[in-house]
Amino acid sequence: MVIAIDGPAGSGKSTIAKMLADNLKGSDGQVFTYINSGKLYRAITLGCLRAKIDMSDSEKIIEFAGNVNIDYKITEVFMDNENVTNLLHTDEIDRFSAPLSAITPVRRIVNDLVRSLAKGRNIVVEGRDMTTVVFPNAEHRFYLDASADSRAKRRFDQGVSNLSLEEIKKAILARDEIDKNKPEGSLKIADTVRYLDTSDLTIIQVYEKLKEEID
């Protein structure tokens, strides 16, 4: 079974997807694997920065993305056999990962990787275009949304950024514009997807609404 979750940055996708994966089992008794497609783009960004690739050089970025070895093991991201999960949420990676993910060949590389990881598994996968491009026929598709103010406060409260609340909000709005205007895999609400505004809901409330529908 594939459960796909889409929506803008900070809408709660990651937290909810992981909760579902941790608590669900398929009809065959198999557990669910949690896949965060955004972390794959962040891993590529990290690798490019380490390799001192000019982040405006799309050809070099595409070449790197096509050759680097990235894997997802349970909930951890590995790049060239190094667990990089805890290195993916920095202000620098936040700055470069969105424009990198707008490069069409890079998106196709990551989307093919996500589909490959999903083969033979029960998965909960979240990220941009999961419900539209990658898994348009998934058994369950959800679009989680929230106001920019709510999303900025959530990111600020995570304590992973050195930016002020207002600076985080500004960055989120800029990210939204990039995501909405991508030439491929842009942020949009698919037909028949289950839409849920999480601005005034707790994580538990959102989780219960999605689990009830899946059940």
XYZ file of N, CA and C in Angstrom:
645
model
N 0.834 -1.199 0.000
C 0.000 0.000 0.000
C 0.870 1.251 0.000
N 0.440 2.253 -0.737
C 1.127 3.542 -0.756
C 0.210 4.614 -0.186
N 0.689 5.315 0.824
C -0.001 6.480 1.386
C 0.861 7.682 1.045
N 0.354 8.570 0.209
C 1.127 9.713 -0.272
C 0.592 11.002 0.344
N 1.512 11.832 0.837
C 1.136 13.087 1.496
C 1.886 14.238 0.839
N 1.139 15.257 0.448
C 1.683 16.424 -0.243
C 1.326 17.676 0.533
N 1.900 18.806 0.115
C 1.580 20.071 0.764
C 2.806 20.955 0.888
N 2.627 22.216 1.272
C 3.742 23.155 1.373
C 4.640 22.866 2.571
N 5.818 23.490 2.568
C 6.773 23.325 3.661
C 6.171 23.788 4.979
N 6.339 22.976 6.029
C 5.872 23.355 7.353
C 4.421 23.046 7.647
N 3.765 22.287 6.766
C 2.345 21.983 6.970
C 2.127 20.768 7.859
N 3.212 20.113 8.270
C 3.084 18.954 9.157
C 3.264 17.623 8.464
N 3.639 17.635 7.182
C 3.753 16.398 6.407
C 4.704 15.394 7.051
N 5.881 15.863 7.409
C 6.906 14.939 7.916
C 6.484 14.275 9.208
N 6.002 15.077 10.150
C 5.603 14.540 11.458
C 4.477 13.536 11.315
N 3.457 13.892 10.542
C 2.291 13.016 10.370
C 2.674 11.749 9.625
N 3.452 11.873 8.568
C 3.851 10.703 7.784
C 4.629 9.713 8.643
N 5.532 10.214 9.459
C 6.319 9.330 10.316
C 5.436 8.660 11.367
N 4.487 9.411 11.937
C 3.567 8.826 12.916
C 2.755 7.700 12.289
N 2.274 7.918 11.081
C 1.494 6.883 10.399
C 2.351 5.648 10.141
N 3.574 5.873 9.646
C 4.455 4.741 9.353
C 4.792 3.956 10.615
N 4.956 4.661 11.716
C 5.305 4.006 12.982
C 4.163 3.164 13.544
N 2.926 3.521 13.193
C 1.779 2.899 13.855
C 0.900 2.015 12.966
N 1.128 2.061 11.666
C 0.286 1.273 10.766
C 0.929 -0.059 10.401
N 0.080 -1.012 10.065
C 0.519 -2.263 9.467
C -0.414 -2.578 8.313
N 0.138 -3.148 7.262
C -0.676 -3.496 6.109
C -1.523 -4.724 6.369
N -2.430 -5.005 5.435
C -3.293 -6.191 5.578
C -2.478 -7.476 5.577
N -1.249 -7.373 5.027
C -0.364 -8.544 5.011
C 0.486 -8.632 6.266
N 0.269 -7.688 7.207
C 1.010 -7.695 8.458
C 2.347 -6.989 8.391
N 2.744 -6.536 7.207
C 4.029 -5.865 7.066
C 3.949 -4.427 7.577
N 5.051 -3.978 8.146
C 5.122 -2.604 8.640
C 5.251 -1.638 7.464
N 5.113 -0.362 7.741
C 5.248 0.678 6.722
C 6.620 1.344 6.835
N 7.205 1.625 5.696
C 8.449 2.392 5.628
C 8.099 3.854 5.380
N 8.787 4.743 6.083
C 8.574 6.176 5.930
C 9.612 6.752 4.982
N 9.162 7.438 3.933
C 10.068 8.066 2.971
C 9.747 9.551 2.864
N 10.753 10.370 3.082
C 10.635 11.825 2.976
C 11.424 12.254 1.742
N 10.721 12.581 0.651
C 11.422 12.906 -0.599
C 12.243 14.182 -0.454
N 11.788 15.103 0.392
C 12.528 16.344 0.588
C 13.927 16.096 1.120
N 14.084 15.051 1.944
C 15.412 14.751 2.490
C 16.356 14.246 1.411
N 15.810 13.663 0.361
C 16.657 13.216 -0.739
C 17.230 14.417 -1.478
N 16.392 15.438 -1.699
C 16.899 16.674 -2.311
C 17.916 17.360 -1.399
N 17.641 17.319 -0.112
C 18.563 17.939 0.843
C 19.902 17.196 0.865
N 19.852 15.871 0.735
C 21.092 15.093 0.699
C 21.917 15.456 -0.534
N 21.250 15.602 -1.657
C 21.952 16.009 -2.875
C 22.547 17.406 -2.694
N 21.794 18.301 -2.068
C 22.299 19.651 -1.796
C 23.538 19.596 -0.919
N 23.470 18.786 0.139
C 24.614 18.628 1.027
C 25.828 18.128 0.259
N 25.620 17.136 -0.592
C 26.722 16.585 -1.365
C 27.331 17.608 -2.315
N 26.474 18.405 -2.945
C 26.966 19.447 -3.859
C 27.786 20.493 -3.104
N 27.303 20.883 -1.930
C 28.034 21.870 -1.134
C 29.383 21.320 -0.687
N 29.391 20.061 -0.278
C 30.649 19.432 0.135
C 31.639 19.360 -1.027
N 31.103 19.120 -2.230
C 31.952 19.000 -3.415
C 32.302 20.366 -3.996
N 31.823 21.424 -3.317
C 32.090 22.800 -3.743
C 31.600 23.075 -5.159
N 30.448 22.487 -5.483
C 29.811 22.736 -6.780
C 29.096 24.080 -6.730
N 29.253 24.884 -7.752
C 28.540 26.157 -7.860
C 27.049 25.845 -7.930
N 26.268 26.343 -6.966
C 24.854 25.992 -6.898
C 24.005 26.654 -7.986
N 24.642 27.434 -8.847
C 23.936 27.961 -10.020
C 24.294 27.166 -11.277
N 25.166 26.165 -11.140
C 25.597 25.347 -12.269
C 24.731 24.089 -12.336
N 23.618 24.185 -13.055
C 22.658 23.075 -13.082
C 23.249 21.813 -13.711
N 24.124 21.961 -14.677
C 24.707 20.773 -15.318
C 25.549 19.970 -14.336
N 26.347 20.658 -13.537
C 27.177 19.969 -12.545
C 26.292 19.323 -11.464
N 25.210 20.017 -11.075
C 24.287 19.474 -10.069
C 23.626 18.210 -10.594
N 23.164 18.249 -11.857
C 22.514 17.081 -12.467
C 23.492 15.909 -12.529
N 24.728 16.196 -12.915
C 25.745 15.144 -12.986
C 25.979 14.522 -11.611
N 26.077 15.362 -10.589
C 26.286 14.846 -9.236
C 25.095 13.999 -8.796
N 23.873 14.506 -9.013
C 22.655 13.794 -8.587
C 22.543 12.431 -9.262
N 22.997 12.341 -10.505
C 22.901 11.084 -11.238
C 23.924 10.050 -10.815
N 24.977 10.486 -10.143
C 26.060 9.570 -9.779
C 26.147 9.238 -8.295
N 25.589 10.110 -7.438
C 25.715 9.878 -6.006
C 24.842 8.702 -5.578
N 25.295 7.974 -4.577
C 24.543 6.818 -4.063
C 23.753 7.240 -2.827
N 22.419 7.324 -2.971
C 21.557 7.716 -1.855
C 20.565 6.595 -1.575
N 20.400 6.279 -0.297
C 19.487 5.204 0.095
C 18.682 5.642 1.304
N 17.530 5.000 1.485
C 16.668 5.254 2.637
C 16.543 3.957 3.409
N 16.993 3.947 4.657
C 16.902 2.754 5.495
C 16.001 3.070 6.682
N 14.817 2.505 6.660
C 13.778 2.748 7.662
C 13.429 4.240 7.670
N 14.068 5.032 8.505
C 13.779 6.475 8.526
C 15.047 7.303 8.318
N 16.169 6.646 8.023
C 17.454 7.338 7.931
C 17.912 7.458 6.474
N 18.517 8.591 6.143
C 19.034 8.827 4.792
C 20.547 8.603 4.778
N 20.996 7.791 3.823
C 22.420 7.501 3.683
C 22.911 8.016 2.335
N 24.050 8.691 2.345
C 24.685 9.157 1.113
C 26.087 8.569 1.058
N 26.331 7.765 0.032
C 27.613 7.051 -0.078
C 27.934 6.329 1.230
N 26.902 5.635 1.756
C 26.999 4.808 2.966
C 27.211 5.593 4.262
N 27.104 6.911 4.216
C 27.202 7.741 5.425
C 25.797 8.189 5.836
N 25.450 7.989 7.091
C 24.163 8.460 7.598
C 24.224 9.979 7.732
N 23.482 10.683 6.859
C 23.529 12.152 6.840
C 22.230 12.771 7.361
N 21.377 11.955 7.942
C 20.045 12.407 8.357
C 20.104 13.660 9.216
N 21.012 13.702 10.171
C 21.069 14.824 11.110
C 21.812 16.046 10.562
N 22.221 15.990 9.307
C 22.958 17.101 8.705
C 22.121 17.869 7.679
N 20.845 17.501 7.547
C 20.062 17.995 6.417
C 19.216 19.225 6.701
N 19.150 19.666 7.947
C 18.308 20.829 8.269
C 19.178 21.964 8.808
N 19.819 22.667 7.881
C 20.581 23.857 8.219
C 20.072 25.004 7.364
N 20.388 26.226 7.755
C 19.944 27.385 6.983
C 20.527 27.365 5.570
N 21.767 26.879 5.437
C 22.402 26.834 4.125
C 21.696 25.846 3.206
N 21.373 24.671 3.732
C 20.665 23.684 2.915
C 19.245 24.164 2.622
N 18.600 24.810 3.601
C 17.280 25.399 3.348
C 17.340 26.370 2.172
N 18.403 27.126 2.116
C 18.551 28.151 1.077
C 18.674 27.557 -0.318
N 19.411 26.455 -0.450
C 19.724 25.933 -1.774
C 18.865 24.745 -2.218
N 18.218 24.038 -1.286
C 17.525 22.808 -1.676
C 16.292 23.063 -2.538
N 15.576 24.175 -2.288
C 14.375 24.453 -3.084
C 14.711 24.742 -4.543
N 15.649 25.665 -4.851
C 15.989 25.859 -6.264
C 16.607 24.620 -6.901
N 17.366 23.833 -6.123
C 17.921 22.588 -6.667
C 16.798 21.632 -7.054
N 15.767 21.550 -6.198
C 14.662 20.619 -6.477
C 13.794 21.073 -7.640
N 13.982 22.320 -8.104
C 13.226 22.822 -9.252
C 13.876 22.429 -10.575
N 15.074 21.857 -10.527
C 15.764 21.429 -11.748
C 15.126 20.129 -12.230
N 14.480 20.163 -13.385
C 13.663 19.036 -13.842
C 14.401 17.701 -13.869
N 15.603 17.590 -14.436
C 16.286 16.286 -14.428
C 16.576 15.776 -13.013
N 16.844 16.682 -12.070
C 17.078 16.267 -10.686
C 15.787 15.704 -10.104
N 14.658 16.341 -10.396
C 13.368 15.835 -9.907
C 13.120 14.428 -10.434
N 13.433 14.214 -11.687
C 13.184 12.890 -12.269
C 14.084 11.832 -11.640
N 15.314 12.211 -11.341
C 16.228 11.278 -10.665
C 15.676 10.898 -9.299
N 15.228 11.893 -8.524
C 14.705 11.637 -7.181
C 13.391 10.868 -7.252
N 12.511 11.230 -8.165
C 11.226 10.533 -8.277
C 11.419 9.069 -8.652
N 12.368 8.801 -9.554
C 12.662 7.403 -9.899
C 13.209 6.651 -8.688
N 14.024 7.336 -7.886
C 14.565 6.718 -6.677
C 13.447 6.388 -5.697
N 12.504 7.323 -5.512
C 11.387 7.093 -4.583
C 10.550 5.906 -5.043
N 10.246 5.835 -6.329
C 9.464 4.709 -6.849
C 10.204 3.397 -6.649
N 11.516 3.424 -6.832
C 12.325 2.217 -6.634
C 12.293 1.774 -5.173
N 12.399 2.743 -4.253
C 12.363 2.421 -2.832
C 11.011 1.849 -2.414
N 9.950 2.227 -3.143
C 8.594 1.804 -2.774
C 8.260 0.384 -3.232
N 9.015 -0.151 -4.149
C 8.677 -1.450 -4.714
C 8.682 -2.539 -3.639
N 7.590 -3.282 -3.576
C 7.493 -4.396 -2.651
C 7.312 -4.013 -1.199
N 7.032 -2.739 -0.921
C 6.888 -2.279 0.459
C 5.538 -1.615 0.676
N 5.119 -1.597 1.942
C 4.084 -0.654 2.372
C 4.821 0.627 2.736
N 4.402 1.753 2.162
C 5.124 2.987 2.434
C 4.182 4.149 2.751
N 4.686 5.044 3.571
C 4.094 6.370 3.730
C 5.137 7.331 3.191
N 4.813 8.016 2.114
C 5.773 8.887 1.461
C 5.231 10.309 1.437
N 6.089 11.246 1.768
C 5.639 12.647 1.765
C 6.633 13.526 1.045
N 6.097 14.590 0.437
C 6.942 15.530 -0.276
C 6.190 16.146 -1.434
N 6.824 17.133 -2.033
C 6.221 17.838 -3.145
C 5.960 16.910 -4.310
N 4.795 16.952 -4.876
C 4.327 16.218 -6.066
C 4.157 14.717 -5.869
N 4.169 14.262 -4.606
C 3.968 12.833 -4.355
C 2.569 12.377 -4.792
N 1.570 13.252 -4.638
C 0.189 12.867 -4.973
C -0.167 13.168 -6.420
N 0.683 13.924 -7.119
C 0.350 14.327 -8.481
C 1.205 13.625 -9.528
N 2.515 13.604 -9.326
C 3.432 13.067 -10.330
C 3.931 11.665 -9.973
N 4.351 11.481 -8.735
C 5.041 10.240 -8.369
C 4.063 9.093 -8.126
N 3.021 9.336 -7.325
C 2.035 8.290 -7.021
C 0.609 8.827 -7.213
N 0.235 9.150 -8.456
C -1.112 9.683 -8.694
C -2.216 8.663 -8.442
N -1.855 7.384 -8.387
C -2.847 6.322 -8.172
C -2.673 5.637 -6.822
N -2.027 6.311 -5.884
C -1.843 5.726 -4.553
C -3.184 5.440 -3.898
N -3.215 4.411 -3.042
C -4.472 4.047 -2.373
C -5.020 5.196 -1.528
N -4.124 5.964 -0.923
C -4.554 7.115 -0.118
C -3.668 8.308 -0.451
N -4.301 9.443 -0.729
C -3.552 10.662 -1.054
C -4.108 11.816 -0.204
N -3.209 12.521 0.453
C -3.596 13.635 1.321
C -2.792 14.881 0.971
N -3.448 16.033 1.064
C -2.766 17.323 0.895
C -2.954 18.101 2.190
N -1.858 18.293 2.923
C -1.905 19.045 4.173
C -1.476 20.481 3.910
N -2.260 21.421 4.427
C -2.000 22.835 4.218
C -2.000 23.544 5.567
N -1.489 24.775 5.599
C -1.520 25.606 6.804
C -1.121 27.020 6.401
N -1.517 27.986 7.207
C -1.161 29.376 6.926
C 0.349 29.566 7.056
N 0.861 30.605 6.405
C 2.303 30.893 6.481
C 2.717 31.197 7.912
N 1.861 31.887 8.663
C 2.182 32.202 10.059
C 2.326 30.926 10.887
N 1.403 30.001 10.717
C 1.451 28.738 11.463
C 2.685 27.926 11.093
N 3.003 27.885 9.823
C 4.150 27.101 9.375
C 5.464 27.706 9.867
N 5.535 29.046 9.839
C 6.757 29.702 10.325
C 6.964 29.446 11.816
N 5.886 29.509 12.596
C 6.010 29.285 14.040
C 6.448 27.855 14.328
N 5.920 26.904 13.584
C 6.320 25.513 13.788
C 7.812 25.328 13.518
N 8.298 25.918 12.428
C 9.711 25.787 12.090
C 10.578 26.492 13.134
N 10.119 27.656 13.593
C 10.844 28.415 14.615
C 10.930 27.615 15.915
N 9.813 26.982 16.290
C 9.765 26.220 17.544
C 10.618 24.955 17.490
N 10.947 24.478 16.283
C 11.804 23.295 16.159
C 13.227 23.597 16.633
N 13.593 24.877 16.595
C 14.906 25.277 17.085
C 16.069 24.865 16.210
N 15.807 24.589 14.909
C 16.889 24.157 14.018
C 17.420 25.295 13.153
N 16.804 26.474 13.273
C 17.221 27.611 12.456
C 17.742 28.739 13.327
N 18.699 29.494 12.799
C 19.209 30.675 13.488
C 18.479 31.945 13.064
N 17.475 31.779 12.203
C 16.717 32.924 11.710
C 15.638 33.340 12.703
N 15.211 34.593 12.608
C 14.096 35.072 13.424
C 12.795 34.512 12.863
N 11.719 34.629 13.636
C 10.415 34.145 13.188
C 10.014 34.822 11.888
N 10.208 36.132 11.794
C 9.831 36.870 10.586
C 10.688 36.446 9.392
N 11.972 36.193 9.636
C 12.852 35.745 8.552
C 12.453 34.353 8.067
N 12.045 33.486 8.991
C 11.593 32.146 8.609
C 10.326 32.245 7.763
N 9.401 33.117 8.168
C 8.169 33.297 7.395
C 8.482 33.783 5.985
N 9.402 34.733 5.887
C 9.794 35.259 4.577
C 10.395 34.158 3.711
N 11.229 33.305 4.320
C 11.844 32.199 3.584
C 10.799 31.183 3.132
N 9.802 30.928 3.981
C 8.733 29.980 3.640
C 7.910 30.493 2.467
N 7.578 31.784 2.478
C 6.808 32.370 1.378
C 7.603 32.325 0.072
N 8.919 32.569 0.171
C 9.766 32.482 -1.014
C 9.807 31.046 -1.533
N 9.886 30.097 -0.590
C 9.887 28.678 -0.960
C 8.574 28.308 -1.647
N 7.459 28.814 -1.143
C 6.157 28.543 -1.757
C 6.133 28.984 -3.217
N 6.687 30.175 -3.479
C 6.697 30.696 -4.852
C 7.527 29.810 -5.765
N 8.670 29.356 -5.280
C 9.494 28.446 -6.073
C 8.735 27.160 -6.355
N 8.114 26.598 -5.310
C 7.418 25.317 -5.450
C 6.207 25.408 -6.375
N 5.498 26.536 -6.330
C 4.305 26.700 -7.167
C 4.647 26.922 -8.638
N 5.872 27.359 -8.905
C 6.240 27.725 -10.279
C 7.287 26.805 -10.893
N 7.462 25.631 -10.307
C 8.397 24.676 -10.885
C 7.880 24.206 -12.246
N 8.780 24.064 -13.238
C 8.334 23.622 -14.556
C 7.768 22.205 -14.552
N 8.182 21.410 -13.577
C 7.653 20.049 -13.446
C 7.526 19.730 -11.970
N 6.400 19.111 -11.569
C 6.207 18.752 -10.164
C 5.905 19.941 -9.286
N 5.194 20.921 -9.818
C 4.871 22.114 -9.040
C 3.875 21.796 -7.929
N 3.847 22.654 -6.912
C 2.936 22.473 -5.785
C 1.510 22.774 -6.214
N 0.658 21.763 -6.159
C -0.749 21.971 -6.498
C -1.587 20.865 -5.863
N -2.870 21.168 -5.738
C -3.800 20.217 -5.119
C -4.398 19.342 -6.205
N -4.134 18.055 -6.152
C -4.624 17.130 -7.171
C -6.123 16.891 -7.025
N -6.753 16.521 -8.131
C -8.161 16.139 -8.093
C -8.323 14.902 -7.211
N -9.388 14.875 -6.458
C -9.792 13.755 -5.586
C -8.866 13.539 -4.402
N -7.871 14.404 -4.217
C -7.007 14.271 -3.042
C -7.763 14.763 -1.812
N -7.464 14.209 -0.647
C -8.116 14.647 0.601
C -7.363 15.862 1.138
N -8.030 17.030 1.143
C -7.407 18.280 1.574
C -7.710 18.528 3.053
N -6.677 18.960 3.795
C -6.879 19.242 5.211
C -6.020 20.442 5.618
N -6.663 21.490 6.133
C -5.947 22.654 6.660
C -5.612 22.363 8.117
N -4.314 22.360 8.431
C -3.858 21.974 9.769
C -3.525 23.171 10.662
N -3.816 24.392 10.191
C -3.395 25.606 10.909
C -3.807 25.592 12.376
N -5.044 25.181 12.644
C -5.577 25.242 14.002
C -5.754 23.865 14.628
N -5.056 22.875 14.077
C -5.174 21.516 14.599
C -3.865 21.088 15.252
N -3.982 20.272 16.275
C -2.780 19.694 16.878
C -2.308 18.532 16.006
N -1.077 18.100 16.232
C -0.542 16.963 15.491
C -1.408 15.725 15.709
N -1.839 15.511 16.944
C -2.675 14.341 17.249
C -3.997 14.409 16.493
N -4.594 15.581 16.421
C -5.863 15.729 15.703
C -5.701 15.421 14.218
N -4.615 15.907 13.632
C -4.363 15.633 12.220
C -4.137 14.136 12.012
N -3.333 13.547 12.868
C -3.054 12.115 12.771
C -4.346 11.296 12.845
N -5.198 11.622 13.793
C -6.444 10.865 13.973
C -7.356 10.988 12.762
N -7.407 12.175 12.150
C -8.253 12.366 10.968
C -7.755 11.511 9.802
N -6.430 11.496 9.600
C -5.903 10.707 8.493
C -6.033 9.204 8.755
N -5.745 8.791 9.994
C -5.817 7.366 10.301
C -7.243 6.848 10.186
N -8.203 7.671 10.595
C -9.611 7.275 10.501
C -9.983 7.021 9.045
N -9.534 7.884 8.148
C -9.861 7.708 6.744
C -9.158 6.480 6.160
N -7.903 6.257 6.562
C -7.168 5.079 6.070
C -7.818 3.789 6.559
N -8.212 3.787 7.828
C -8.867 2.598 8.391
C -10.187 2.294 7.686
